[in-house]
Amino acid sequence: MRSLIQRVSQASVEVHGGIIAEISEGFLILFCAMKGDTKAKAELLAKKVANLRVFEDKNGKMNYSLMDTHGSVLVISQFTLGADTSRGNRPGFSGTASPEEGAQLYQHFCRTLSEFGILTKLGKFGETMRVKLTNEGPVTVWLDTEKG
């Protein structure tokens, strides 16, 4: 399971010309389920995200988590995070979960974040989306359950 976490001051997602979700301070999370991923991995990733200490304390040190700051998240499904470019210039996606599995794991990941008490907004799985954000820092962190 792969996620790209961006610390934001605001983020929104638009589908068919209308904004369907938006947040202020927190994380924009791009999420991709890979073949063989499980609900347990989604829960592990959600726990990591909730406790990731990338928000600054009064001394400017990244010491606070999303849980500490009561920030929110906007989670966008993005199967292209699973791209394999090892055999040329056209990405392959055979390592990603099927759309059905991906949707289930996406929903489970988002539900788990909500269970931590985090306000969780979602994009629309399988749709073409327009995502806007203001990355603060910039702070961007790559998480992969296969790499710890």
Coordinates of N, CA and C in Angstrom, one line a residue:
M1 N 0.9 -1.2 0.0 CA 0.0 0.0 0.0 C 0.9 1.2 0.0
R2 N 0.6 2.2 -0.8 CA 1.4 3.3 -1.0 C 0.6 4.6 -0.8
S3 N 1.2 5.6 -0.1 CA 0.6 6.9 0.1 C 1.6 8.0 0.0
L4 N 1.2 9.1 -0.6 CA 2.0 10.3 -0.6 C 1.2 11.3 0.3
I5 N 1.9 11.7 1.4 CA 1.3 12.6 2.4 C 1.8 14.0 2.2
Q6 N 0.9 14.9 2.0 CA 1.4 16.3 1.9 C 0.7 17.2 3.0
R7 N 1.6 17.9 3.8 CA 1.0 18.8 4.8 C 0.5 20.0 4.1
V8 N -0.8 20.3 4.3 CA -1.4 21.4 3.6 C -2.1 22.4 4.6
S9 N -2.2 23.6 4.0 CA -3.0 24.6 4.7 C -4.4 24.6 4.2
Q10 N -4.6 24.1 3.0 CA -5.9 23.9 2.4 C -5.8 22.9 1.2
A11 N -6.9 22.2 1.0 CA -6.9 21.3 -0.2 C -8.4 21.1 -0.6
S12 N -8.6 20.8 -1.8 CA -10.0 20.5 -2.3 C -9.9 19.6 -3.5
V13 N -11.0 19.0 -3.8 CA -11.1 18.1 -4.9 C -12.4 18.4 -5.6
E14 N -12.3 18.4 -7.0 CA -13.4 18.8 -7.8 C -13.7 17.6 -8.8
V15 N -15.0 17.3 -9.0 CA -15.4 16.2 -9.9 C -16.5 16.9 -10.8
H16 N -16.4 16.7 -12.1 CA -17.4 17.3 -13.0 C -17.7 18.7 -12.8
G17 N -16.6 19.5 -12.5 CA -16.8 20.9 -12.3 C -17.2 21.4 -11.0
G18 N -17.5 20.5 -10.0 CA -18.0 21.0 -8.7 C -17.1 20.4 -7.6
I19 N -16.8 21.2 -6.6 CA -16.0 20.8 -5.4 C -16.9 19.8 -4.6
I20 N -16.3 18.6 -4.4 CA -17.0 17.6 -3.6 C -16.5 17.5 -2.2
A21 N -15.3 18.0 -2.0 CA -14.7 17.9 -0.6 C -13.6 18.9 -0.5
E22 N -13.4 19.5 0.7 CA -12.3 20.4 1.0 C -12.0 20.4 2.4
I23 N -10.7 20.7 2.7 CA -10.2 20.8 4.1 C -9.4 22.0 4.3
S24 N -9.2 22.4 5.6 CA -8.2 23.4 5.8 C -6.9 22.7 6.3
E25 N -6.3 23.0 7.4 CA -5.0 22.4 7.8 C -5.1 20.9 8.0
G26 N -4.1 20.3 7.5 CA -4.0 18.8 7.7 C -3.2 18.2 6.6
F27 N -3.7 17.0 6.1 CA -3.0 16.3 5.1 C -3.8 16.1 3.9
L28 N -3.2 16.2 2.7 CA -3.8 15.7 1.5 C -3.1 14.4 1.3
I29 N -3.8 13.3 1.2 CA -3.2 11.9 1.1 C -3.6 11.3 -0.3
L30 N -2.6 11.0 -1.1 CA -2.8 10.2 -2.3 C -2.6 8.8 -1.9
F31 N -3.6 7.9 -2.3 CA -3.6 6.6 -1.8 C -3.7 5.6 -2.9
C32 N -2.9 4.5 -2.8 CA -2.9 3.4 -3.8 C -2.7 2.1 -3.2
A33 N -3.7 1.2 -3.4 CA -3.6 -0.2 -3.0 C -2.9 -1.0 -4.0
M34 N -2.0 -1.9 -3.5 CA -1.3 -2.8 -4.4 C -1.8 -4.2 -4.3
K35 N -1.5 -5.1 -5.3 CA -1.9 -6.5 -5.2 C -1.4 -7.1 -3.9
G36 N -2.2 -7.9 -3.2 CA -1.8 -8.5 -2.0 C -2.0 -7.7 -0.7
D37 N -2.4 -6.4 -0.9 CA -2.6 -5.6 0.3 C -3.9 -6.1 1.0
T38 N -3.9 -5.8 2.3 CA -5.0 -6.3 3.2 C -5.6 -5.2 4.0
K39 N -6.7 -5.4 4.7 CA -7.3 -4.5 5.6 C -6.3 -4.2 6.8
A40 N -5.5 -5.2 7.2 CA -4.6 -5.0 8.3 C -3.5 -4.0 7.8
K41 N -3.1 -4.0 6.6 CA -2.1 -3.0 6.1 C -2.7 -1.6 6.0
A42 N -4.0 -1.6 5.6 CA -4.7 -0.3 5.6 C -4.8 0.3 7.0
E43 N -5.0 -0.5 8.0 CA -5.1 -0.1 9.4 C -3.7 0.4 9.9
L44 N -2.7 -0.3 9.5 CA -1.3 0.0 9.9 C -0.9 1.4 9.2
L45 N -1.3 1.6 8.0 CA -1.0 2.8 7.3 C -1.8 4.0 7.9
A46 N -3.0 3.8 8.3 CA -3.8 4.8 8.9 C -3.2 5.2 10.2
K47 N -2.8 4.2 11.0 CA -2.2 4.5 12.3 C -0.9 5.4 12.1
K48 N -0.1 5.0 11.1 CA 1.2 5.7 10.8 C 0.8 7.2 10.4
V49 N -0.2 7.3 9.6 CA -0.6 8.7 9.1 C -1.0 9.5 10.3
A50 N -1.9 8.9 11.1 CA -2.5 9.7 12.3 C -1.4 10.1 13.2
N51 N -0.3 9.4 13.3 CA 0.8 9.7 14.3 C 2.0 10.3 13.7
L52 N 2.0 10.5 12.4 CA 3.2 11.1 11.7 C 3.5 12.5 12.2
R53 N 4.6 12.7 12.8 CA 5.0 14.0 13.5 C 5.7 14.9 12.5
V54 N 4.9 15.7 11.7 CA 5.4 16.6 10.8 C 4.8 18.0 10.9
F55 N 4.1 18.3 12.0 CA 3.6 19.6 12.3 C 4.5 20.3 13.3
E56 N 4.8 21.5 13.2 CA 5.7 22.2 14.0 C 5.2 22.6 15.4
D57 N 6.1 22.5 16.4 CA 5.8 23.0 17.7 C 6.1 24.5 17.8
K58 N 6.1 25.0 19.0 CA 6.3 26.5 19.1 C 7.8 26.9 18.8
N59 N 8.6 25.9 18.8 CA 10.1 26.1 18.5 C 10.4 25.9 17.0
G60 N 9.4 25.6 16.2 CA 9.6 25.3 14.8 C 10.1 23.9 14.5
K61 N 10.1 23.0 15.5 CA 10.5 21.6 15.3 C 9.3 20.8 14.9
M62 N 9.5 19.9 13.9 CA 8.4 19.0 13.6 C 8.2 18.0 14.7
N63 N 7.2 18.2 15.5 CA 7.1 17.5 16.7 C 5.6 17.0 17.0
Y64 N 4.7 17.6 16.2 CA 3.3 17.3 16.4 C 2.7 16.4 15.3
S65 N 1.7 15.6 15.7 CA 1.0 14.7 14.7 C -0.3 15.4 14.3
L66 N -1.0 14.8 13.4 CA -2.3 15.1 13.0 C -3.2 15.0 14.2
M67 N -3.0 14.0 15.1 CA -3.8 13.8 16.3 C -3.6 15.0 17.2
D68 N -2.4 15.4 17.3 CA -2.1 16.6 18.3 C -2.7 17.9 17.8
T69 N -2.7 18.1 16.5 CA -3.1 19.4 15.9 C -4.6 19.4 15.6
H70 N -5.3 18.2 15.7 CA -6.7 18.1 15.3 C -7.0 18.5 13.9
G71 N -6.0 18.2 13.0 CA -6.1 18.5 11.6 C -7.1 17.5 10.9
S72 N -7.3 17.8 9.7 CA -8.2 16.9 8.9 C -7.4 16.3 7.7
V73 N -8.1 15.4 7.0 CA -7.4 14.8 5.8 C -8.4 14.8 4.7
L74 N -7.8 14.9 3.5 CA -8.5 14.7 2.2 C -7.8 13.6 1.6
V75 N -8.5 12.4 1.4 CA -7.9 11.2 0.8 C -8.3 11.0 -0.6
I76 N -7.4 11.0 -1.5 CA -7.6 10.8 -3.0 C -7.1 9.5 -3.4
S77 N -7.9 8.7 -4.0 CA -7.4 7.4 -4.6 C -6.6 7.7 -5.8
Q78 N -5.4 7.1 -5.9 CA -4.6 7.4 -7.1 C -3.8 6.2 -7.4
F79 N -4.3 5.4 -8.3 CA -3.7 4.1 -8.7 C -2.3 4.3 -9.4
T80 N -2.1 5.5 -9.9 CA -0.8 5.8 -10.6 C 0.4 5.8 -9.7
L81 N 0.2 5.8 -8.4 CA 1.3 5.7 -7.4 C 1.9 4.3 -7.5
G82 N 1.1 3.4 -8.1 CA 1.6 2.0 -8.3 C 2.3 1.8 -9.6
A83 N 2.7 2.8 -10.3 CA 3.3 2.7 -11.6 C 4.6 2.0 -11.6
D84 N 4.8 1.1 -12.5 CA 6.1 0.5 -12.7 C 6.7 1.0 -14.0
T85 N 7.9 1.7 -13.9 CA 8.5 2.3 -15.1 C 9.9 1.6 -15.3
S86 N 10.0 0.4 -14.8 CA 11.3 -0.3 -15.0 C 11.6 -0.8 -16.4
R87 N 10.5 -0.9 -17.2 CA 10.7 -1.4 -18.6 C 10.3 -0.4 -19.7
G88 N 10.9 0.8 -19.5 CA 10.6 1.8 -20.6 C 10.0 3.0 -20.0
N89 N 9.3 3.7 -20.9 CA 8.8 5.0 -20.6 C 7.3 5.0 -20.3
R90 N 6.6 3.9 -20.7 CA 5.2 3.9 -20.5 C 5.0 3.1 -19.2
P91 N 4.3 3.7 -18.2 CA 4.1 3.0 -16.9 C 3.2 1.8 -17.1
G92 N 3.5 0.8 -16.3 CA 2.6 -0.4 -16.2 C 2.0 -0.4 -14.8
F93 N 0.8 -0.9 -14.7 CA 0.0 -0.9 -13.5 C -0.4 -2.3 -13.0
S94 N 0.3 -3.3 -13.5 CA -0.1 -4.7 -13.2 C 0.1 -5.0 -11.7
G95 N 0.9 -4.2 -11.0 CA 1.1 -4.5 -9.6 C 0.0 -3.9 -8.6
T96 N -0.9 -3.1 -9.2 CA -1.9 -2.4 -8.4 C -3.1 -3.4 -8.1
A97 N -3.8 -3.1 -7.1 CA -4.9 -4.0 -6.8 C -6.0 -3.7 -7.8
S98 N -6.9 -4.7 -8.0 CA -8.0 -4.6 -8.9 C -8.9 -3.4 -8.4
P99 N -9.7 -2.8 -9.3 CA -10.5 -1.7 -8.9 C -11.4 -2.0 -7.7
E100 N -12.0 -3.3 -7.7 CA -12.8 -3.7 -6.6 C -12.1 -3.7 -5.3
E101 N -10.9 -4.4 -5.3 CA -10.1 -4.5 -4.1 C -9.6 -3.1 -3.7
G102 N -9.2 -2.3 -4.6 CA -8.7 -1.0 -4.3 C -9.7 -0.1 -3.7
A103 N -11.0 -0.2 -4.2 CA -12.1 0.6 -3.6 C -12.3 0.2 -2.1
Q104 N -12.3 -1.2 -1.9 CA -12.6 -1.7 -0.5 C -11.5 -1.2 0.4
L105 N -10.3 -1.3 0.0 CA -9.1 -0.9 0.9 C -9.1 0.6 1.1
Y106 N -9.4 1.4 0.0 CA -9.5 2.8 0.2 C -10.6 3.2 1.2
Q107 N -11.7 2.6 1.1 CA -12.8 2.9 2.1 C -12.4 2.5 3.5
H108 N -11.8 1.3 3.6 CA -11.3 0.8 4.9 C -10.3 1.8 5.5
F109 N -9.3 2.2 4.7 CA -8.3 3.1 5.2 C -9.0 4.4 5.7
C110 N -9.9 5.0 4.9 CA -10.6 6.2 5.3 C -11.4 6.0 6.6
R111 N -12.1 4.9 6.7 CA -12.9 4.6 7.9 C -12.0 4.5 9.1
T112 N -10.8 3.9 8.9 CA -9.9 3.7 10.1 C -9.4 5.1 10.5
L113 N -9.1 6.0 9.6 CA -8.7 7.3 9.9 C -9.8 8.0 10.7
S114 N -11.0 7.9 10.3 CA -12.1 8.5 11.0 C -12.3 7.9 12.4
E115 N -12.0 6.6 12.6 CA -12.1 6.0 13.9 C -11.0 6.6 14.9
F116 N -10.0 7.2 14.4 CA -9.0 7.8 15.2 C -9.5 9.2 15.6
G117 N -10.6 9.6 15.1 CA -11.2 10.9 15.5 C -10.7 12.0 14.5
I118 N -10.2 11.6 13.4 CA -9.7 12.6 12.4 C -10.9 12.8 11.4
L119 N -11.1 14.1 11.2 CA -12.1 14.5 10.1 C -11.6 14.1 8.8
T120 N -12.3 13.2 8.1 CA -11.8 12.6 6.9 C -12.7 12.8 5.7
K121 N -12.2 13.5 4.7 CA -13.0 13.8 3.5 C -12.4 13.0 2.4
L122 N -13.2 12.6 1.4 CA -12.8 11.7 0.4 C -13.0 12.3 -1.0
G123 N -12.2 11.9 -1.9 CA -12.4 12.1 -3.3 C -13.4 11.1 -3.8
K124 N -13.5 10.9 -5.1 CA -14.5 9.9 -5.6 C -13.7 8.8 -6.4
F125 N -13.7 7.7 -5.8 CA -12.9 6.5 -6.3 C -13.2 6.3 -7.8
G126 N -12.2 6.2 -8.6 CA -12.4 5.8 -10.0 C -12.8 6.9 -10.9
E127 N -12.9 8.1 -10.4 CA -13.3 9.3 -11.2 C -12.1 10.1 -11.6
T128 N -12.2 10.8 -12.6 CA -11.2 11.9 -12.9 C -11.5 13.0 -12.0
M129 N -10.4 13.4 -11.3 CA -10.6 14.5 -10.3 C -9.6 15.6 -10.5
R130 N -10.0 16.8 -10.1 CA -9.0 17.9 -10.1 C -8.8 18.3 -8.7
V131 N -7.5 18.1 -8.3 CA -7.1 18.3 -6.9 C -6.3 19.6 -6.8
K132 N -6.7 20.4 -5.8 CA -6.0 21.7 -5.5 C -5.5 21.7 -4.1
L133 N -4.3 22.2 -3.9 CA -3.7 22.2 -2.5 C -2.7 23.3 -2.4
T134 N -2.5 23.7 -1.1 CA -1.4 24.5 -0.8 C -0.6 23.7 0.2
N135 N 0.6 23.3 -0.3 CA 1.5 22.5 0.5 C 2.3 23.4 1.4
E136 N 2.3 23.1 2.7 CA 3.0 23.9 3.7 C 4.3 23.3 4.0
G137 N 5.3 24.1 3.9 CA 6.7 23.7 4.2 C 7.7 24.0 3.0
P138 N 7.6 23.3 1.9 CA 6.7 22.1 1.7 C 7.1 20.9 2.5
V139 N 6.1 20.1 2.9 CA 6.4 18.9 3.6 C 5.6 17.8 2.8
T140 N 6.3 16.8 2.3 CA 5.8 15.7 1.5 C 6.5 14.5 2.0
V141 N 5.7 13.4 2.4 CA 6.3 12.2 2.9 C 5.7 11.0 2.1
W142 N 6.6 10.1 1.7 CA 6.2 8.9 1.0 C 6.1 7.7 2.0
L143 N 5.0 7.1 2.0 CA 4.8 5.9 2.9 C 4.5 4.7 2.1
D144 N 5.1 3.6 2.4 CA 4.9 2.3 1.6 C 4.9 1.2 2.7
T145 N 3.8 0.5 2.8 CA 3.8 -0.6 3.8 C 4.7 -1.7 3.6
E146 N 5.2 -1.8 2.3 CA 6.3 -2.8 2.0 C 7.6 -2.4 2.5
K147 N 7.8 -1.1 2.8 CA 9.1 -0.6 3.1 C 9.2 -0.1 4.6
G148 N 8.1 -0.3 5.3 CA 8.1 0.1 6.7 C 7.7 1.5 6.9

